Coordinates of C-alpha atoms in Angstrom, one line a residue:
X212 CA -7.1 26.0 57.8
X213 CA -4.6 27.7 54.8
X214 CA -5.4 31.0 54.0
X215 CA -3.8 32.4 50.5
X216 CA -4.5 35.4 48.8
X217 CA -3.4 35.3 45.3
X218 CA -2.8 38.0 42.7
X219 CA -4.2 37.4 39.6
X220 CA -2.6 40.0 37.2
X221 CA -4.5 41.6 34.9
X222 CA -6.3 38.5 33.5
X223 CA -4.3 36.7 31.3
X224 CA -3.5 32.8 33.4
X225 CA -0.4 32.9 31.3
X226 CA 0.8 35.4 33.1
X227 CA 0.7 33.8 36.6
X228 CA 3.7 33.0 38.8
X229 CA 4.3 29.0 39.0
X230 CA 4.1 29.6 43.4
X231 CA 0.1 30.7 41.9
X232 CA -0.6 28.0 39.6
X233 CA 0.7 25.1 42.3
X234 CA -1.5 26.7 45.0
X235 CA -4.6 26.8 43.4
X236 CA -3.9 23.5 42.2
X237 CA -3.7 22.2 45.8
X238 CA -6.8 24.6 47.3
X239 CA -10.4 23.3 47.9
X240 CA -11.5 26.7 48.0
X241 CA -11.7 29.3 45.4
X242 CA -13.4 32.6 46.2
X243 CA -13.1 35.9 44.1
X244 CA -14.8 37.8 41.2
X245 CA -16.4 35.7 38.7
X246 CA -13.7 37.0 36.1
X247 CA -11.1 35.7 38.0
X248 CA -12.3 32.1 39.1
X249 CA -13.1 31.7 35.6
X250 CA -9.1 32.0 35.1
X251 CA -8.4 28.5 37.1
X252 CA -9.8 25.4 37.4
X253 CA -12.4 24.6 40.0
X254 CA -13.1 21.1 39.4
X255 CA -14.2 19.9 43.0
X256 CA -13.3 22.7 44.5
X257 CA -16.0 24.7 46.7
X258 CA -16.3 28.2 44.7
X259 CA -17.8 31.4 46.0
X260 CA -18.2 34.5 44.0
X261 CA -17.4 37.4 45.6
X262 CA -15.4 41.1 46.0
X263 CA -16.9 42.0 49.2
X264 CA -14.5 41.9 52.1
X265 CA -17.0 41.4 54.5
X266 CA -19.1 38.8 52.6
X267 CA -15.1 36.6 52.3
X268 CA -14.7 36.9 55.6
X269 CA -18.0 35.8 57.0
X270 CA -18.0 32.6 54.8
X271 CA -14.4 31.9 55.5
X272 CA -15.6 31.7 59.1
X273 CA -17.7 28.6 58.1
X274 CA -15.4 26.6 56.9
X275 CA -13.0 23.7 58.5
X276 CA -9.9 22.5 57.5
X277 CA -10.0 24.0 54.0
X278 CA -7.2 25.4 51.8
X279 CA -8.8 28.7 50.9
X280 CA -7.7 30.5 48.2
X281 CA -8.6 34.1 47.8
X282 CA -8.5 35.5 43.7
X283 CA -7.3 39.0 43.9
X284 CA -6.5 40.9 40.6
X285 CA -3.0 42.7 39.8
X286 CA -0.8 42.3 42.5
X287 CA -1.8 42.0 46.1
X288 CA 0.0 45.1 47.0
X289 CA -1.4 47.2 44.8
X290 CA -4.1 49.0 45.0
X291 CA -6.1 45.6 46.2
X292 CA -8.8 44.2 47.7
X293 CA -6.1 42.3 49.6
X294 CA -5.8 45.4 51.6
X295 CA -8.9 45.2 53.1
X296 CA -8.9 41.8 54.0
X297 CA -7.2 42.3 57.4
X298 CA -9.4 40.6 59.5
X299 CA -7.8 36.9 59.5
X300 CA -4.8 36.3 61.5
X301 CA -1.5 37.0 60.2
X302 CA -0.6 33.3 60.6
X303 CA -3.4 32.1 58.7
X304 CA -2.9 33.7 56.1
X305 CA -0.1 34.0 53.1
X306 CA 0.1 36.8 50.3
X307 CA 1.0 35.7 47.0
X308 CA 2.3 37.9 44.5
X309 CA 1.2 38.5 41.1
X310 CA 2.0 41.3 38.3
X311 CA 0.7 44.3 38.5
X312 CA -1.0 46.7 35.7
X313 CA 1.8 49.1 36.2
X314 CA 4.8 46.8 35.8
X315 CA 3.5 45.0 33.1
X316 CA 2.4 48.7 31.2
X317 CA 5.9 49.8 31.7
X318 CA 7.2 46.7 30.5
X319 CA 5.0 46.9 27.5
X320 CA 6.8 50.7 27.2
X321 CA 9.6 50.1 28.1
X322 CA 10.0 53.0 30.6
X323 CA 11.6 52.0 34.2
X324 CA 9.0 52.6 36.7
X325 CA 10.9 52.8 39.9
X326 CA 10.3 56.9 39.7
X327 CA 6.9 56.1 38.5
X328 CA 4.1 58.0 41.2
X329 CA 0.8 56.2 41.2
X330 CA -3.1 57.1 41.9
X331 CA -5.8 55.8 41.1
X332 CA -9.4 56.7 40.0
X333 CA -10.8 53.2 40.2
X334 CA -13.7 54.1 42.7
X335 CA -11.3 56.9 44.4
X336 CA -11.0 60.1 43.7
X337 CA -7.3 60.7 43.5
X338 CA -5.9 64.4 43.0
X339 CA -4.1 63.5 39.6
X340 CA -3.7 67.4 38.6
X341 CA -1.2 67.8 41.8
X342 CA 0.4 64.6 40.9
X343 CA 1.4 65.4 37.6
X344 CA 2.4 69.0 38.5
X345 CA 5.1 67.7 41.2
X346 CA 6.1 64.1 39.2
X347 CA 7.5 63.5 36.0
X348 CA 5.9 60.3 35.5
X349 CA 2.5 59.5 36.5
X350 CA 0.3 56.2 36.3
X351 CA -3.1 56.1 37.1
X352 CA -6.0 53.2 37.3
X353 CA -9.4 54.3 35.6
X354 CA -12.6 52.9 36.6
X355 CA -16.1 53.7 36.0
X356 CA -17.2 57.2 35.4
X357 CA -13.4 58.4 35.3
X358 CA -12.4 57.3 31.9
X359 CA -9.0 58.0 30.2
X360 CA -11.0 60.2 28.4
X361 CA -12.9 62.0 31.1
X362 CA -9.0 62.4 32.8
X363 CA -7.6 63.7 29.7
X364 CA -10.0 66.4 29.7
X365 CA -9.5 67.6 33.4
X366 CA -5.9 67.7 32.4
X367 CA -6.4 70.2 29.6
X368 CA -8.7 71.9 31.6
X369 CA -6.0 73.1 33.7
X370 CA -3.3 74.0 30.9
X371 CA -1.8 70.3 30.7
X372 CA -3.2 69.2 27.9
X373 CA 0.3 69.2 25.9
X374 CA 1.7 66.2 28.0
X375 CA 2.9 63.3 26.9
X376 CA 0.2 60.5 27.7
X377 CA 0.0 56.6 27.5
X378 CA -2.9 54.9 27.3
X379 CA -3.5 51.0 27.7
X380 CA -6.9 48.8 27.4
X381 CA -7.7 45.5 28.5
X382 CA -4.0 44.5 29.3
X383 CA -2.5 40.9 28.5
X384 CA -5.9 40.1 26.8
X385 CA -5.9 39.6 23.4
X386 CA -7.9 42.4 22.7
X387 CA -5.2 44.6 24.2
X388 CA -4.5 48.2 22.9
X389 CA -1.8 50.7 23.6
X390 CA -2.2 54.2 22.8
X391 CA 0.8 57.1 22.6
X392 CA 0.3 61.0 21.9
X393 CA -0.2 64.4 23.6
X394 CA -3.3 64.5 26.3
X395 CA -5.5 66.7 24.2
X396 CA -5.1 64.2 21.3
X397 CA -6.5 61.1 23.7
X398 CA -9.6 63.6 25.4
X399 CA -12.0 62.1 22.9
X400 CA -10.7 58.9 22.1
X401 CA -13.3 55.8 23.5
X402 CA -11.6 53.1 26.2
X403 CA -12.7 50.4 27.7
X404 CA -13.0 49.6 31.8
X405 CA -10.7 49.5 33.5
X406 CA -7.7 50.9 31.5
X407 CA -4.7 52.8 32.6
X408 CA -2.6 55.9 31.6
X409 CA 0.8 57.0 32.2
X410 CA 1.4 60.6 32.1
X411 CA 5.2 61.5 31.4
X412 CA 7.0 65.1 31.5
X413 CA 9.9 66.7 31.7
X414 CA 10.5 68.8 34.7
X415 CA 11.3 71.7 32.7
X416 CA 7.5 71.3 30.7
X417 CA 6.0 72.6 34.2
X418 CA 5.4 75.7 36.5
X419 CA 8.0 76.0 39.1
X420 CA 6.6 76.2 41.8
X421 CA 8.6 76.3 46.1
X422 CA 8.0 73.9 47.9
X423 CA 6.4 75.9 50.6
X424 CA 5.5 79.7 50.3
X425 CA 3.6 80.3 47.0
X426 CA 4.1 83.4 45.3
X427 CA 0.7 86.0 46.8
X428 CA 0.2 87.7 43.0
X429 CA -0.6 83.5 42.2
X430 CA -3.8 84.1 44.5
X431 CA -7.2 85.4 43.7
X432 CA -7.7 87.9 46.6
X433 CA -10.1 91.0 48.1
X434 CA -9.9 92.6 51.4
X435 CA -10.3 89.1 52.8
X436 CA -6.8 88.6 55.0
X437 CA -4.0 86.6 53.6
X438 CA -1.3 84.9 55.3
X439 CA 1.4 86.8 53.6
X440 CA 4.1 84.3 51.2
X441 CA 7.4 84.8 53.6
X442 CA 5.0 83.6 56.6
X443 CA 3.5 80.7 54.8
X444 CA 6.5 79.6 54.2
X445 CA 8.1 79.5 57.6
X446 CA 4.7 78.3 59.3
X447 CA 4.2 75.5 56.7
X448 CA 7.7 74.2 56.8
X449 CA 7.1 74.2 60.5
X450 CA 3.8 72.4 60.5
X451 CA 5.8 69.5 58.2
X452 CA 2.1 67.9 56.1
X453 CA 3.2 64.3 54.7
X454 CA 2.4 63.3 51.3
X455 CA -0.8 60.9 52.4
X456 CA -1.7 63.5 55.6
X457 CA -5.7 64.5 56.8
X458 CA -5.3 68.6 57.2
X459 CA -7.6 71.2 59.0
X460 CA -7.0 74.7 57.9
X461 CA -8.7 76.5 60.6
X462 CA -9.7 79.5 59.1
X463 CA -9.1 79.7 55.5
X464 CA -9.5 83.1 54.6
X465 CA -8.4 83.5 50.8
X466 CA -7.4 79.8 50.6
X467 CA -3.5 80.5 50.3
X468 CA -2.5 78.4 53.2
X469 CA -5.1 75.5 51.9
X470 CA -3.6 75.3 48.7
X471 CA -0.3 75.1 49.7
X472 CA -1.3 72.5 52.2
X473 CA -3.4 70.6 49.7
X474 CA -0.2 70.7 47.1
X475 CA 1.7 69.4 50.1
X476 CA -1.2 66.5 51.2
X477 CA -1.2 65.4 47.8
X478 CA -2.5 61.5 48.7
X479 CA -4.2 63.4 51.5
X480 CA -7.0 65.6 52.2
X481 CA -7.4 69.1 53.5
X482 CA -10.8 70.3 55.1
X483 CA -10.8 74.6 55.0
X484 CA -13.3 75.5 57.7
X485 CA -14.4 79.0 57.5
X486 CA -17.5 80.8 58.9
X487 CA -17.3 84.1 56.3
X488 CA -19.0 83.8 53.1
X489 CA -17.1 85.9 51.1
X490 CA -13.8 83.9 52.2
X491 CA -15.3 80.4 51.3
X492 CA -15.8 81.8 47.9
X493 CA -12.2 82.8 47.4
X494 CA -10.9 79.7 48.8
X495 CA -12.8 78.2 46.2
X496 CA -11.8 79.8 43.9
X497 CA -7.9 79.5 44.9
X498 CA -8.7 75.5 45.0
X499 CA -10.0 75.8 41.2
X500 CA -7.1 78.1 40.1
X501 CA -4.6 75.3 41.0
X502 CA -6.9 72.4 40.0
X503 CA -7.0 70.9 43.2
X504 CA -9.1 67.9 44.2
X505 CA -7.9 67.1 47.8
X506 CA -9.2 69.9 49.6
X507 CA -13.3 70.3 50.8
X508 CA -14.3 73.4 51.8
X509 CA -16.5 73.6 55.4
X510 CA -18.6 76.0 55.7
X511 CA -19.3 77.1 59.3
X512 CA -17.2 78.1 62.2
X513 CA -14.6 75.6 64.2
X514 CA -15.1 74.0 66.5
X515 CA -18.8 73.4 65.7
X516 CA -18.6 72.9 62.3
X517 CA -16.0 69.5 63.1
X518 CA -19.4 67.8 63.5
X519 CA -19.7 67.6 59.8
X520 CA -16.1 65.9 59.0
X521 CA -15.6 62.3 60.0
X522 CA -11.7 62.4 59.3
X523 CA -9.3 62.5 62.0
X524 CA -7.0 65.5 61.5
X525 CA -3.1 64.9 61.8
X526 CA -2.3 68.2 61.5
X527 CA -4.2 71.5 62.2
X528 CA -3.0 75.0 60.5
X529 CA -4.7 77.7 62.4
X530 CA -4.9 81.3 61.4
X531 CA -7.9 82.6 62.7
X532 CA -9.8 81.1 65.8
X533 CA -12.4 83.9 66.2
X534 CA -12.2 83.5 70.1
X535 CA -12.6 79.8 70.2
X536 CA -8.8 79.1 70.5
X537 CA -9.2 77.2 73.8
X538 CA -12.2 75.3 72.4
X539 CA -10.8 74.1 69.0
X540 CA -7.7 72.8 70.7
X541 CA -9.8 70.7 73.4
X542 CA -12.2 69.1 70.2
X543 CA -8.8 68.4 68.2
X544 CA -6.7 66.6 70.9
X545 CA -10.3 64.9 71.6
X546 CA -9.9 63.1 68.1
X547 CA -6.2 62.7 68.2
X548 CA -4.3 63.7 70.9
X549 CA -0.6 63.2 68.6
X550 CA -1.9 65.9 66.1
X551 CA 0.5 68.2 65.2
X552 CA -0.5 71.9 65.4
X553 CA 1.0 75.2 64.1
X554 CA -1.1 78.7 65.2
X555 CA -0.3 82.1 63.7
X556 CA -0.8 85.0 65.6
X557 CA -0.5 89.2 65.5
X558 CA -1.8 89.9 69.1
X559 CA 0.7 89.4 72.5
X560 CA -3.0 88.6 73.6
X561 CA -3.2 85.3 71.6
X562 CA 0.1 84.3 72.0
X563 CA -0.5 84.2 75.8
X564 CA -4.1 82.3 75.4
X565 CA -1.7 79.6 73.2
X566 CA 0.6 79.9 75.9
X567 CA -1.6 79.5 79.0
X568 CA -3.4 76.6 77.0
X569 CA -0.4 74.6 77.0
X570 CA 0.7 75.2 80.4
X571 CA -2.4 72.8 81.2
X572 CA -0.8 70.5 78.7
X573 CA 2.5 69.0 79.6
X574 CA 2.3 66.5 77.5
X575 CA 3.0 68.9 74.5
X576 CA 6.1 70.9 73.6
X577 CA 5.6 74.2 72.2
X578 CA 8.1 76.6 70.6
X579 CA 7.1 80.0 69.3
X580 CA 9.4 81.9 66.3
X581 CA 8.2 85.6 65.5
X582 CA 9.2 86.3 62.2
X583 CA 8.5 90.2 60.6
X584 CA 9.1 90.0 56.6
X585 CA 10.2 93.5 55.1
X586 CA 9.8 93.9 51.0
X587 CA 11.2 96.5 48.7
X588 CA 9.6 99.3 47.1
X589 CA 10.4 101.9 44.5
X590 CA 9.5 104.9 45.9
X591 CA 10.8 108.0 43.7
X592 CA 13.6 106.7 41.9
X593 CA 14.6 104.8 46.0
X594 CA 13.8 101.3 46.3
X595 CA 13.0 101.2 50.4
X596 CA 12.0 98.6 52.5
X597 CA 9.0 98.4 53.5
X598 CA 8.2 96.2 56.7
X599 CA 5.3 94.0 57.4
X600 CA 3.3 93.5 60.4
X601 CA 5.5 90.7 63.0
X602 CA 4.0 87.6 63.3
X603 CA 4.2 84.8 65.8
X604 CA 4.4 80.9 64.6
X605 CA 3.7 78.8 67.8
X606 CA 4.1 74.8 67.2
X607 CA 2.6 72.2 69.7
X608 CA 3.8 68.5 68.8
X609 CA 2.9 65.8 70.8
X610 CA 6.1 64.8 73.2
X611 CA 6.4 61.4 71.9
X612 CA 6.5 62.5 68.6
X613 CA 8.6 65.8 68.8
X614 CA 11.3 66.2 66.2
X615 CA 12.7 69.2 68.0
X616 CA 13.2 72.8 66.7
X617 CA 14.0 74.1 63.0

């Protein structure tokens, strides 16, 4: 038995490579949504109607000798229901191309979209406030509740409502429409489902903002600790988050250190556990001054409140273990023993738990940099320095994985 799984494009059959149109031509099979097999002709051809991975694959298991073909829209690589169609063999199977709403939008602007970054909002919930503050070009896929509309309007919500924004409806149909103008302009404005928007900025239209260690007057804050900017930065740039990473911030306190991570994580998600009710509030609020989406808040203390969260961390920030140390660091290599962990510390006393920890734990290398920040003041008509409190940074990285010191 043939396997293909072909990407429709948007909907127009015009639009479909000739590799497409010859394989559907030869299939017996046809299985996709009923848009889609409407596209082609299924004159004796065996037809089921379908988006379900699981329903494809079961019925796919009861047939013999077929060439199956498999209607996907876009382009199978793009945010696709090919993607979850993993299940058949590799050698079964073949992945054919088709054009995607983002190429064929670009070309429709003609804008190059090789520096284009892409979410989507099609049944996701994307973080497209963080995207647009660190790209200059932004596309995104709407779907169901999130409308361009409904996107527009968080954008304004959080000062961005002077953007340049594209909007497109039903692409290569007939009834196609393109819209241009500012964000605020497009917040009312009705589209269709699905449609798609490209936001586009100069760099110089947004905050800047370092890459790690975020200015401390930028946070809401009481007498609830904060992990001061100069450590942030050094701790953060040793913990290393990747763009799609699952976070833990053990101990949120004012939320500094989850933002930062959450700006970092931006097709991620970052989990702030913290057991004090004041400081959930604050990290709240820190997550709604920057107009974050990525981050939930866990209310509760680690390690007991990990019951609650079903992701598998790949990094772990911890500032604040409330004697547990020994305990969250068993329940985190339980769920993945390569996660990649950076602890901050004041005491000798916690550095040696960390310490004495690891000596159990060969299989990790650990490397410890104490770093004490000093800041000027005017005092009189003297600006002197004033030094902080020194503070450890210990880093545990899984051997096989260790990228050495910084």
């Amino acid at each position: 038995m043939s396997i293909f799984i072909v990407g429709m494009g948007m909907g127009n059959p015009e639009l479909l490579t000739q590799e497409a149109v010859s394989i559907i031509k030869q299939s017996t099979t046809v299985i996709g949504a009923e848009r889609l097999v409407r596209m082609v002709d299924t004159t004796e051809k065996k037809v089921y109607i379908s988006t379900r991975a699981s329903d494809i694959y079961d019925y796919v298991k009861t047939l013999v000798d077929e060439v199956v073909v498999i209607l996907v829209s876009g382009d199978v690589g793009f945010y696709s229901l090919a993607s979850l169609l993993t299940k058949f063999p590799k050698h079964a199977v073949r992945r054919i191309c088709g054009i995607s709403s983002l190429v064929y939008f670009a070309s429709l602007l003609q804008i190059p979209w090789q520096d284009v970054f892409t979410v989507s909002r099609h049944g996701r919930q994307a973080d497209i406030i963080s995207a647009v503050m660190a790209h200059p070009k932004v596309f995104c896929l709407t779907g169901g509740s999130q409308t361009v509309s409904s996107i527009c309007q968080e954008l304004c919500r959080h000062g961005l409502g002077a953007l340049k924004v594209y909007a497109g409806e039903n692409l290569s149909y007939k009834t196609e429409r393109l819209m241009e103008g500012q964000v605020e302009e497009l917040c009312s404005c009705p589209f269709g489902d699905p449609s798609v928007l490209l936001i586009s900025h100069t760099p110089t239209c947004m905050p800047s903002f370092p890459r790690y260690g975020l200015d401390d007057s930028l946070f809401l804050r009481s007498h609830v600790p904060m992990t001061k900017q100069e450590v942030r930065a050094v701790a953060l740039a040793k913990l290393g988050v990747t763009m799609g990473a699952t976070v833990f911030d053990i101990g949120s306190g004012t939320g500094a250190c989850t933002v930062e991570l959450a700006r970092q994580a931006l097709a991620g998600h970052v989990y702030a556990i913290e057991s004090d009710p004041e400081a959930q509030a604050l990290t709240r609020e820190n997550i709604m001054r920057f107009g974050l989406t990525n981050v939930t808040v866990v209310e509760g203390m680690a390690p007991f409140a990990f019951s609650s969260i079903q992701a598998i961390p790949d990094y772990i920030f911890i500032g604040g273990t409330k004697g547990y140390m020994r305990d969250i660091l068993d329940s985190i290599y339980e769920k993945n023993k390569q996660c990649q962990v950076v602890i901050t510390a004041i005491t000798l006393e916690t550095v040696q738990h960390v310490l004495s920890y690891y000596e159990e734990r060969n299989e990790y290398s650990v490397d410890i940099t104490q770093i004490q920040a000093s800041r000027s003041r005017l005092i009189a008509k003297a600006h002197m320095m004033i030094g902080h409190n020194p503070v450890y940074i210990m880093r545990a990285i899984y051997k096989e994985v260790s990228h050495g010191d910084l």
